[in-house]
Short mmCIF file of C-alpha atoms and ligand atoms in Angstrom, two decimals:
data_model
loop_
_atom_site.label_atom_id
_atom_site.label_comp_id
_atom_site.label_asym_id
_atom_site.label_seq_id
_atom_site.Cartn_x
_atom_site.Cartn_y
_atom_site.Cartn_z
CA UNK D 4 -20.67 24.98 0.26
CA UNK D 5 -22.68 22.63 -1.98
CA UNK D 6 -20.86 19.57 0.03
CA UNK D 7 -22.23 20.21 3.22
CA UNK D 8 -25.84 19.50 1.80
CA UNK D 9 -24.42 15.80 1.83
CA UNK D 10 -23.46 16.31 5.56
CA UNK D 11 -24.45 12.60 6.50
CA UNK D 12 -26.19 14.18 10.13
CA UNK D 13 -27.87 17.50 8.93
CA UNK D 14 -28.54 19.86 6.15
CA UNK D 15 -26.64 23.57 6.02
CA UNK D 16 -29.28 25.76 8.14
CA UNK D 17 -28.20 23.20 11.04
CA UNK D 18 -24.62 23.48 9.91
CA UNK D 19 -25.16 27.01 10.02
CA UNK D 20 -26.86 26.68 13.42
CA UNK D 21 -24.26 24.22 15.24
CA UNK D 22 -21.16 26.98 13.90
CA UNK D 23 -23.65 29.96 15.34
CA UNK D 24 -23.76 28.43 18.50
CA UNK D 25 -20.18 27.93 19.03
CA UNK D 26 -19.89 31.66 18.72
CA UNK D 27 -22.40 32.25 21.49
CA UNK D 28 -25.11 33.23 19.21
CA UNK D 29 -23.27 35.75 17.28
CA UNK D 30 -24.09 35.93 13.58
CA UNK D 31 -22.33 38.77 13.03
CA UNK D 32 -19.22 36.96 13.58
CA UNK D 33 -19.97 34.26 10.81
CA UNK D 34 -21.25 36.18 8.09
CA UNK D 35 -18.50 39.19 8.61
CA UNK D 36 -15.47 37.00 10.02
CA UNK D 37 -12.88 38.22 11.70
CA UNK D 38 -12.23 41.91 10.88
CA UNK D 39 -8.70 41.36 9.55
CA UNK D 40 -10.33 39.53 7.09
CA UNK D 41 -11.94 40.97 4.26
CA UNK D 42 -14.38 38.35 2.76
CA UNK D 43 -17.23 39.11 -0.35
CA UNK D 44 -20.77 39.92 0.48
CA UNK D 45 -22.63 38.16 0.91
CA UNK D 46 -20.25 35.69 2.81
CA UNK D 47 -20.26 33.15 5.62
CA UNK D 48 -17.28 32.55 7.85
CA UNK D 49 -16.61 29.45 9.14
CA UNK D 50 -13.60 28.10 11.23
CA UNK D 51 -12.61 24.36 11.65
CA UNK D 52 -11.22 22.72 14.34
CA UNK D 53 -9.45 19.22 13.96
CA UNK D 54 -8.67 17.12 17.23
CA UNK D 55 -5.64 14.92 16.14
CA UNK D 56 -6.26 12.27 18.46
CA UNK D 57 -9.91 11.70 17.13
CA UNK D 58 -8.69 12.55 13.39
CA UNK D 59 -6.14 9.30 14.21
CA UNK D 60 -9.23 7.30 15.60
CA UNK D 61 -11.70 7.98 12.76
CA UNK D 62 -9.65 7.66 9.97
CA UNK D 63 -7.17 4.83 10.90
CA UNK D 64 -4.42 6.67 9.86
CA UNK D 65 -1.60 9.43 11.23
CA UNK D 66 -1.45 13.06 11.66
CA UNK D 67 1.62 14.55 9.56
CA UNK D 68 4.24 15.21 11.44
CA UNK D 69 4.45 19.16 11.31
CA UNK D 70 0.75 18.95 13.24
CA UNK D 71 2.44 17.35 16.51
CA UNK D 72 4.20 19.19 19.36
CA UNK D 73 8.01 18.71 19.51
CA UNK D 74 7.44 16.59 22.62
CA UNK D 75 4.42 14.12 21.10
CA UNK D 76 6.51 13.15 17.91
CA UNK D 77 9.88 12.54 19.96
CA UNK D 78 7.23 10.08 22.31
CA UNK D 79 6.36 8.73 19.16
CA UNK D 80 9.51 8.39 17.19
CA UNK D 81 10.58 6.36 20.68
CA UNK D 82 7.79 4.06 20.82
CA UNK D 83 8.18 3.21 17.14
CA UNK D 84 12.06 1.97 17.24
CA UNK D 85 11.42 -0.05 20.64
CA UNK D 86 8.92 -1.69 19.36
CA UNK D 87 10.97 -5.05 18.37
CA UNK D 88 9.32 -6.58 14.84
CA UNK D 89 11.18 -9.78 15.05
CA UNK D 90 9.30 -10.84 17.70
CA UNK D 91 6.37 -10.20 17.11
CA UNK D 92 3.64 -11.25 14.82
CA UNK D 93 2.75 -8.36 12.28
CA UNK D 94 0.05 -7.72 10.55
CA UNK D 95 0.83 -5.92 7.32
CA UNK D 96 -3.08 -4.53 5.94
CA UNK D 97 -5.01 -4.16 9.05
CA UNK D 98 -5.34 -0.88 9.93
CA UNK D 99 -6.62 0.11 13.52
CA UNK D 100 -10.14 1.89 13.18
CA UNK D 101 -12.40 1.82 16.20
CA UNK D 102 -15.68 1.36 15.54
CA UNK D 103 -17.25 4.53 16.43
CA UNK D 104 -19.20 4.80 19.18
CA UNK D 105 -22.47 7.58 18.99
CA UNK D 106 -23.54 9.71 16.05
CA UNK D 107 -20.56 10.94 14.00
CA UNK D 108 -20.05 14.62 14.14
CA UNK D 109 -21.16 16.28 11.12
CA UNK D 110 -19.07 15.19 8.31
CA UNK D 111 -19.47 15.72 4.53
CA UNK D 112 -19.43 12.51 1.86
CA UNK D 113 -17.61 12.67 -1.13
CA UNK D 114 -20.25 14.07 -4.08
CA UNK D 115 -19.84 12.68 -7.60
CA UNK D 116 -16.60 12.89 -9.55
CA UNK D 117 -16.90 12.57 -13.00
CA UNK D 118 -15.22 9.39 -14.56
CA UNK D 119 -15.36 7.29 -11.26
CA UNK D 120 -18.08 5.06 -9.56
CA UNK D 121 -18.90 4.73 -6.24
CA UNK D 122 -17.97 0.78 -5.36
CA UNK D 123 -18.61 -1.12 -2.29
CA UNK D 124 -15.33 -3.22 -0.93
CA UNK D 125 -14.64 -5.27 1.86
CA UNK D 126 -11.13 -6.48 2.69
CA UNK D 127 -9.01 -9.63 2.81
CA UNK D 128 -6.48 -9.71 5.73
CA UNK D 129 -2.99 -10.50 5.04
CA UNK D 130 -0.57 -11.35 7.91
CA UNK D 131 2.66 -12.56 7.98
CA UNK D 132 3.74 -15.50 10.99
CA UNK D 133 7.35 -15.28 12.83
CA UNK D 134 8.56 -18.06 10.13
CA UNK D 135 7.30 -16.16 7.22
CA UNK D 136 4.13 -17.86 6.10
CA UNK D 137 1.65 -15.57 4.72
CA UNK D 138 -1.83 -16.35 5.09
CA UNK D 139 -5.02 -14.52 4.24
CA UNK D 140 -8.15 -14.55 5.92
CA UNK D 141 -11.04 -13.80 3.29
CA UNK D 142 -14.44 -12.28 4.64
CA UNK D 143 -17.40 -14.05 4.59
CA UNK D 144 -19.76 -12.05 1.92
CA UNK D 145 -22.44 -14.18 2.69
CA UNK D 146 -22.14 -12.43 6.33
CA UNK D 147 -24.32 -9.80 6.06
CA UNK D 148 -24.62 -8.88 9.21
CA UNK D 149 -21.09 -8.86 10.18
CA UNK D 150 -19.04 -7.88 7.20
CA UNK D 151 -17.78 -4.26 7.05
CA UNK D 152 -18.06 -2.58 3.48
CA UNK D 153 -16.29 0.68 2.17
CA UNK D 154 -17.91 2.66 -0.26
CA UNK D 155 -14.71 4.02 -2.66
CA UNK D 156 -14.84 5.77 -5.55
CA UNK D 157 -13.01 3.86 -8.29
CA UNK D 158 -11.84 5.72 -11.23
CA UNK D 159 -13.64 3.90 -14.63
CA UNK D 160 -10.73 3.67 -16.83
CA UNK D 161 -7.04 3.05 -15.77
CA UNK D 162 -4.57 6.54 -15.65
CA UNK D 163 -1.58 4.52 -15.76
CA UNK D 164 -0.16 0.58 -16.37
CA UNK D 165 2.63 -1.27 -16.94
CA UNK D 166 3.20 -4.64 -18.34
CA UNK D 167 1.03 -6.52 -16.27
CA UNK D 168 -1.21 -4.56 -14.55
CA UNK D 169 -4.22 -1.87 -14.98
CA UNK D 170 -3.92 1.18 -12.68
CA UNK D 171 -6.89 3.24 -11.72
CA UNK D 172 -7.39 6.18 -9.29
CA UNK D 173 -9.24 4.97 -5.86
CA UNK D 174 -10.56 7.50 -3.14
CA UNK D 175 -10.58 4.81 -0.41
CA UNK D 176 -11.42 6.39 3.43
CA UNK D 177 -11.23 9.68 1.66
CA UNK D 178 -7.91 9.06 1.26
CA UNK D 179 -5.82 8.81 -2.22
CA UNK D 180 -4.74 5.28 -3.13
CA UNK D 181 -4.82 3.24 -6.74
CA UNK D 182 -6.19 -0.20 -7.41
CA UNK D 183 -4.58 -2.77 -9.23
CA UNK D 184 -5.80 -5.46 -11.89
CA UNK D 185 -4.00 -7.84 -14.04
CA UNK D 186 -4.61 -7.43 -17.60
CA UNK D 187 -2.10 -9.41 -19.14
CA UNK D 188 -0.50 -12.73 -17.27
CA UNK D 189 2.23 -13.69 -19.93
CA UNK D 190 -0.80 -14.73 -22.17
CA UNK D 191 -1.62 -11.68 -23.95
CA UNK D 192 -3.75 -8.29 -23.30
CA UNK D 193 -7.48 -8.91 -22.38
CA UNK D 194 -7.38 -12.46 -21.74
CA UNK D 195 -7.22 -12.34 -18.03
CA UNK D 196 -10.22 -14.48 -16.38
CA UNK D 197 -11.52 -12.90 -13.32
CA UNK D 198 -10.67 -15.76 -10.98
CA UNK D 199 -6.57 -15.62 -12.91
CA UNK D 200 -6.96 -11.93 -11.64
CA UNK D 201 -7.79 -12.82 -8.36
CA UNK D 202 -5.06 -15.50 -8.02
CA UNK D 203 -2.35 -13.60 -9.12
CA UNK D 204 -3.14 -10.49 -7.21
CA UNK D 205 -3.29 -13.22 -3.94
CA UNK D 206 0.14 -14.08 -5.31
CA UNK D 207 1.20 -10.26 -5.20
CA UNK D 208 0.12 -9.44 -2.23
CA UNK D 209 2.24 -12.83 -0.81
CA UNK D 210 5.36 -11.11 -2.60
CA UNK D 211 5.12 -7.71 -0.98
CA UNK D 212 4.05 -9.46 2.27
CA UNK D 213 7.37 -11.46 2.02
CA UNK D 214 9.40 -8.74 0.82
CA UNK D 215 8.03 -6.23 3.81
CA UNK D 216 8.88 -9.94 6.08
CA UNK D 217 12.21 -10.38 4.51
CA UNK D 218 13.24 -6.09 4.54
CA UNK D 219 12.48 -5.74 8.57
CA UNK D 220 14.92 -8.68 9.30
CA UNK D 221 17.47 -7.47 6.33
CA UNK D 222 17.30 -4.21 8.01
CA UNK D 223 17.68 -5.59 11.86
CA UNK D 224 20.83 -8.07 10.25
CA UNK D 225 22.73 -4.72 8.91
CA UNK D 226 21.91 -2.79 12.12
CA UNK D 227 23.18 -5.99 14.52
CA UNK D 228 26.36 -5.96 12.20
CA UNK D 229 26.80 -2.40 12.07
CA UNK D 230 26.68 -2.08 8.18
CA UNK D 231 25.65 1.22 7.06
CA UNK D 232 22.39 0.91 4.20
CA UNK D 233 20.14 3.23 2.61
CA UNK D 234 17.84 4.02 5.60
CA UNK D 235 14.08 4.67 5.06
CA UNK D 236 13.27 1.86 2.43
CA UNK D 237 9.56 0.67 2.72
CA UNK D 238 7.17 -2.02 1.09
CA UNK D 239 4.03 -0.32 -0.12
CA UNK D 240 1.22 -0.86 2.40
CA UNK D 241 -1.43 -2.67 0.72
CA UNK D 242 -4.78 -4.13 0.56
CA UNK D 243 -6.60 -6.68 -1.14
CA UNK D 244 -10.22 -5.62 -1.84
CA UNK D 245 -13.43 -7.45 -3.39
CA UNK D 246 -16.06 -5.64 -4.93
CA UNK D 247 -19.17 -6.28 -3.14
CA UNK D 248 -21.79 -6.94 -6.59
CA UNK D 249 -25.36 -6.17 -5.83
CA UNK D 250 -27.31 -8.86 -6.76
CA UNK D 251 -29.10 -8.65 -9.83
CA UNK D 252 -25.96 -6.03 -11.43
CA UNK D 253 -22.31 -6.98 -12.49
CA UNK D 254 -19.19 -5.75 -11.48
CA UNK D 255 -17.65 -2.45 -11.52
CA UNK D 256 -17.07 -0.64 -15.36
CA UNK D 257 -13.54 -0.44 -14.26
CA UNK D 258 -13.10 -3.83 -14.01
CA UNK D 259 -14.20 -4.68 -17.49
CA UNK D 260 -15.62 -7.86 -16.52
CA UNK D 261 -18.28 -8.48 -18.29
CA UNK D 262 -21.74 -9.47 -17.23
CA UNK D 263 -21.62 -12.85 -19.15
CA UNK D 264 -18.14 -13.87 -17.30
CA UNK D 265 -19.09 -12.53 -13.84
CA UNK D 266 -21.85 -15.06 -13.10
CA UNK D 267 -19.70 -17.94 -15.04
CA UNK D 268 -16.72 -17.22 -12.28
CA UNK D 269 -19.41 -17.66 -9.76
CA UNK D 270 -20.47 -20.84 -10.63
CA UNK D 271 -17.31 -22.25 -11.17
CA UNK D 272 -16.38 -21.13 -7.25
CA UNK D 273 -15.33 -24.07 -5.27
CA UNK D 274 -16.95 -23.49 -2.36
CA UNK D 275 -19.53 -20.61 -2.76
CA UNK D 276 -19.68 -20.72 1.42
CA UNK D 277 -16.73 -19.80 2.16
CA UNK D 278 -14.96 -18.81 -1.01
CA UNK D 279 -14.26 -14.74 -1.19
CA UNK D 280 -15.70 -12.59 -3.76
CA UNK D 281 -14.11 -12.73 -7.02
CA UNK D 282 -13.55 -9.50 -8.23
CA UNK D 283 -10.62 -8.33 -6.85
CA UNK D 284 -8.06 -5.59 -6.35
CA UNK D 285 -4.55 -4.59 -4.83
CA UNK D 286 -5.05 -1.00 -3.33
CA UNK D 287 -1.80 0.78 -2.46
CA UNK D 288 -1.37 4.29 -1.28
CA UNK D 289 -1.20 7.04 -4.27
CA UNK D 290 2.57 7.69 -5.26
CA UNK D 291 4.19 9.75 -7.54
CA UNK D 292 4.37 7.55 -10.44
CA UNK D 293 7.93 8.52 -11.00
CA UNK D 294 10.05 4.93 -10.51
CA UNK D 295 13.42 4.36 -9.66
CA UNK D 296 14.17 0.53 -11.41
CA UNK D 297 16.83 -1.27 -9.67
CA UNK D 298 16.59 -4.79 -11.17
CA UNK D 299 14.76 -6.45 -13.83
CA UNK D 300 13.40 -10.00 -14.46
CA UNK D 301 16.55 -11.28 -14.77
CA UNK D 302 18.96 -7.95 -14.44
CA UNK D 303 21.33 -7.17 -10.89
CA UNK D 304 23.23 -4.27 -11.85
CA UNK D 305 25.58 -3.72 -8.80
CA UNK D 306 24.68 0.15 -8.59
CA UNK D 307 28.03 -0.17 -6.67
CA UNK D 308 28.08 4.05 -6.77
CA UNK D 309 24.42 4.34 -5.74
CA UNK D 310 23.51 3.81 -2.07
CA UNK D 311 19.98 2.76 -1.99
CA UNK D 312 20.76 0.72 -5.19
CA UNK D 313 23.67 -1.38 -3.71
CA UNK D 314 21.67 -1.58 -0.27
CA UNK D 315 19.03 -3.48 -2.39
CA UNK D 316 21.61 -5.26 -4.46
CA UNK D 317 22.99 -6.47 -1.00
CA UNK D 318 19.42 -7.12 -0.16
CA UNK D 319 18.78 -10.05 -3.12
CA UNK D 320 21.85 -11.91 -2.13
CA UNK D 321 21.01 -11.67 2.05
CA UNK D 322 17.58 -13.02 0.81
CA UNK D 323 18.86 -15.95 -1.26
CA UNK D 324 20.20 -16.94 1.93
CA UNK D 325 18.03 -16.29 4.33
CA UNK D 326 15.32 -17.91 2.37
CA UNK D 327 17.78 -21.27 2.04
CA UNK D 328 18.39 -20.61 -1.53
CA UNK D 329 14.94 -20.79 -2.71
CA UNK D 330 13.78 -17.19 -3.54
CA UNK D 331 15.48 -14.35 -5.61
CA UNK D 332 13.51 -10.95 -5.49
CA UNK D 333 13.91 -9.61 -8.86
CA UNK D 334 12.63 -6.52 -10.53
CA UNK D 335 12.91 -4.22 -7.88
CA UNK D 336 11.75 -0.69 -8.27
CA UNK D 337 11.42 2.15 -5.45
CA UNK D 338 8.90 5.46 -5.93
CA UNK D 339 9.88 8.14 -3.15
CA UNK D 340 6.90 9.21 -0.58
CA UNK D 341 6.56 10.70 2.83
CA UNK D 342 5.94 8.94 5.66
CA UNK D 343 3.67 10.12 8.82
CA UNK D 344 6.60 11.93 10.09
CA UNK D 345 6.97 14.31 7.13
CA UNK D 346 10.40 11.90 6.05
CA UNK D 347 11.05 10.93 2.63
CA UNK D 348 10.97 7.42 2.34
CA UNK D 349 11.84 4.98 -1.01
CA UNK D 350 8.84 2.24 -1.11
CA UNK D 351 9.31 -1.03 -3.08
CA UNK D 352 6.07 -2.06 -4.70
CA UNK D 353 5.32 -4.38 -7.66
CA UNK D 354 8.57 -7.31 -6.55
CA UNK D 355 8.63 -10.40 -9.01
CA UNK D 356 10.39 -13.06 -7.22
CA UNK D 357 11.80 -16.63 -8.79
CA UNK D 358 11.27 -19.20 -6.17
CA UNK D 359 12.84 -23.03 -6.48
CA UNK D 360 8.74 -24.15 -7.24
CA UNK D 361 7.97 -21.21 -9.62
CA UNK D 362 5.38 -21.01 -7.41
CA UNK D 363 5.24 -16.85 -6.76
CA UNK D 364 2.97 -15.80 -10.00
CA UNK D 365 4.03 -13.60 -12.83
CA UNK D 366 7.06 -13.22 -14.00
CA UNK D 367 8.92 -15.89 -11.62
CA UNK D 368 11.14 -18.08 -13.70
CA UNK D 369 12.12 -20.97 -11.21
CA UNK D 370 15.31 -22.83 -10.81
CA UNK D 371 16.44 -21.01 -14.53
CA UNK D 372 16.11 -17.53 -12.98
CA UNK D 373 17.78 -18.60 -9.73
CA UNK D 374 20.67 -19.85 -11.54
CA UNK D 375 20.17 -16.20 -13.89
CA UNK D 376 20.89 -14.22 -10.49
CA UNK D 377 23.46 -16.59 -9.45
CA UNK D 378 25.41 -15.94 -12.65
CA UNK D 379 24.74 -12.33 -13.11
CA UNK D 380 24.78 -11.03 -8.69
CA UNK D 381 27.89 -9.47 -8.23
CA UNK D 382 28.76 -8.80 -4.42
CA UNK D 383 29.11 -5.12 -3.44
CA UNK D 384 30.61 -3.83 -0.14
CA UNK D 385 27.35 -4.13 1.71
CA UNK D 386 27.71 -7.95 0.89
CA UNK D 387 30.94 -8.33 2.35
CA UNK D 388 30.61 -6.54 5.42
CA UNK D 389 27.58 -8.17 6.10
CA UNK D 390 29.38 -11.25 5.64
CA UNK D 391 27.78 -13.31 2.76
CA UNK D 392 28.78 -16.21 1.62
CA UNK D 393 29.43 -16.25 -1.93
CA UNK D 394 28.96 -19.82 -2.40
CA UNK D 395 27.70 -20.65 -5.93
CA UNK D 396 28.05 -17.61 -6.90
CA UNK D 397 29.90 -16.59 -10.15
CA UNK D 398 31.60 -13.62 -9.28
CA UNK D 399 33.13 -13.58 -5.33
CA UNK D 400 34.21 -10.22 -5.20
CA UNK D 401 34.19 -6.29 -5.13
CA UNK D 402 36.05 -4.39 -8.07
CA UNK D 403 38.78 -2.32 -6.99
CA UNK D 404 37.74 1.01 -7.80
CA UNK D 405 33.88 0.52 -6.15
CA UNK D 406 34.44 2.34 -3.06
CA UNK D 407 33.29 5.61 -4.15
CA UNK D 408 29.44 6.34 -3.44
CA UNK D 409 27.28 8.88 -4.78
N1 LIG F 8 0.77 3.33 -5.73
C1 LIG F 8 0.94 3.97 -6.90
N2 LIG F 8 0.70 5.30 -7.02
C2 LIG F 8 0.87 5.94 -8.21
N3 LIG F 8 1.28 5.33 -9.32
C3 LIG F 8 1.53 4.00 -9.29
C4 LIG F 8 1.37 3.27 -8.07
N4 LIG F 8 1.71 1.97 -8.32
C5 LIG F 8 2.04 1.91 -9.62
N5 LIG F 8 1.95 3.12 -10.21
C6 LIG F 8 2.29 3.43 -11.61
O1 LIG F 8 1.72 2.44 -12.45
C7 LIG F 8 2.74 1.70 -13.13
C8 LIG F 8 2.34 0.24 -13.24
O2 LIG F 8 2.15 -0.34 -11.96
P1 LIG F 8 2.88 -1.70 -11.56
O3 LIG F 8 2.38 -2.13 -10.23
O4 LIG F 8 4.34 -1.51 -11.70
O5 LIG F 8 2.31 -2.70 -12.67
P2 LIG F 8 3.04 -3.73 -13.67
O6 LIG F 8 3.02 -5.05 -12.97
O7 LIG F 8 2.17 -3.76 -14.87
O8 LIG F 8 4.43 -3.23 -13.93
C9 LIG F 8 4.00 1.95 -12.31
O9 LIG F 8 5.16 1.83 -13.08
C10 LIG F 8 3.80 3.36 -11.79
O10 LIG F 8 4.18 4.33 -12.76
MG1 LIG F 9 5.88 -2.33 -12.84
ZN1 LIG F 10 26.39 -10.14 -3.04
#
């Protein structure tokens, strides 16, 4: 009950009194319940009612599948596969929240959690053209009037990490995600500078934009030719967020930036006008953190057994050539989730990728690791019947015995 004496519109006794009224004035009904239901004295009774359609509005995101009639999530499921996305333009981390018109109904705000902060973000926007370009659109912090902040609660030290990057616990729009910082870039533990963070995550969040660009059309090729993959693979949804530093204090614990380097990385901004914030973060949606690894750095095992694992083996070689030869997506990993249908899906997140430049960030090895794939890629069935040429390519073919699939 403590919560509701953060209700953001009222304290309890008008809790109390809006619940009462509902009931046409009929305490005895709250504070007994109904009388199937035997509750401890002293007690108070209260019963919730969620709209879906104004759940969707306010929170930006969808109602789980077992909440809509049979009818509503067949009119859904409809609109969803009509809706053609190689045509049009799609924008991978905006997520549609109306601005709220009139007082919000009561609501409660999140109380303290021990071992996180509460941080104030505002968002990049990442979008993807038809030819693949990603571009981001910063906010203007120096906007005061128009830029929208979330207040998140950021976990102060990381619960997980892997080679590269920090992983802490974020309640984001009361919702479970994680955010993302590089700690090591190749050059050892603790050296990152908070403007190599920033670049690199920029650099991420290009690689999942261009993997989620590349998987659509990799999908819609297999579909055209009929070839039967792994259905239901994903790119994490993402976002890239900037801590919003009160003047006068330093950035969040969690980032363990220190107060000395913050003001430094200021300074040294290019453009302090219309450069973003520096103190940034990739927030993805909370997983399990159990990972399924497909390829490493420099690894294609042909997983010519494994479904989803020779789907994405197919995958790399379709994307060499889509991409005319100049990207390899390397590294590939899935984690299992549901989607807003109640449907297990397999999301990719964290994709390395060696591009003819060595342009993509960490972990991309150029021409050499091009050449690596080239050597190592052998074709599975999924590459033949979706026709791909083989062209440079070391080994041309499927082993006999490879038809057999788990
Ligand atoms: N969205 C997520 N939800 C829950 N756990 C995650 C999520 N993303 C990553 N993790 C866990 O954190 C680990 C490190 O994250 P990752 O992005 O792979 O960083 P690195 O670049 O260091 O490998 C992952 O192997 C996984 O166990
Ligand atoms: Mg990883
Ligand atoms: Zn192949």
């Amino acid at each position: 009950m403590s919560e509701f004496s953060h209700s953001t519109l009222g304290t309890l006794g008008q809790f109390f009194d809006t619940h009462n009224r509902v009931h046409g004035n009929h305490p005895k009904k709250i504070l007994h319940g109904p009388p199937a239901l035997r509750l401890p004295s002293p007690a108070i009774y209260i019963e919730g009612l969620i709209s879906v359609k104004d759940f969707e509005i306010e929170t930006g995101t969808h109602a789980p599948y077992f909440m809509l009639t049979e009818r509503e999530s067949q009119k859904r499921k409809s609109s969803q596969s009509t809706q053609d996305p190689l045509t049009a333009e799609f924008i991978l981390s905006k997520r549609t929240r109306s601005q709220a018109s009139g007082p919000l109904p009561l609501r409660s705000e999140f109380g303290d959690i021990p071992g996180f902060s509460k941080i104030k973000f505002v968002f990049a926007s990442v979008s993807v053209a038809r030819d693949g370009m990603v571009s981001i659109e910063w906010p203007n912090l120096k906007d005061h009037d128009n830029i929208v902040t979330s207040t998140c609660l950021l976990q102060d030290t990381a619960f997980d990490q892997g080679k590269t990057k920090k992983v802490h616990k974020i309640i984001y729009d009361g919702l479970p995600w994680v955010a993302k910082r590089f700690f090591n870039v190749g050059t050892g533990e603790g050296d990152v500078e908070i403007t190599e963070n920033r670049d690199q995550l920029v650099k991420e969040a290009s690689r999942l934009s261009r993997a989620a660009y590349f998987l659509k059309r990799f999908i819609a090729e297999a579909k055209r030719q009929g070839v039967d993959i792994e259905q239901g693979i994903n790119v994490t949804e993402f976002k890239l967020g900037i801590e919003v530093v009160p003047d006068g204090s330093g950035p969040s614990a969690a980032s363990e930036f220190s107060l000395e380097q913050y003001p430094a990385a200021v300074d040294a901004q290019a453009d302090p006008n219309s450069d973003p914030g520096i103190v940034i973060w990739l927030f993805e949606p909370r997983r399990s953190s159990k990972v399924k690894h497909w390829s490493g750095t420099n690894e294609y095992p042909s997983w010519h057994q494994n479904k989803l694992g020779s789907t994405l083996n197919a995958f790399s070689h379709w994307a060499y050539l889509f991409s005319q030869e100049s990207t390899v997506f390397s590294d590939l990993q899935t984690a299992t989730a549901i989607n807003e249908y109640g449907d297990g899906v397999q999301v990719l997140f964290d994709v390395m990728t060696h591009t003819l430049d060595k342009s993509s960030g960490v972990g991309d090895h150029g021409k050499t690791g091009i050449d690596i794939f080239l050597k190592k890629h052998e074709c599975g069935n999924r590459c033949s019947h979706l026709r791909l040429s083989c062209e440079g390519f070391a080994s041309e073919g499927v082993p006999a015995d490879s038809d057999a699939e788990a």
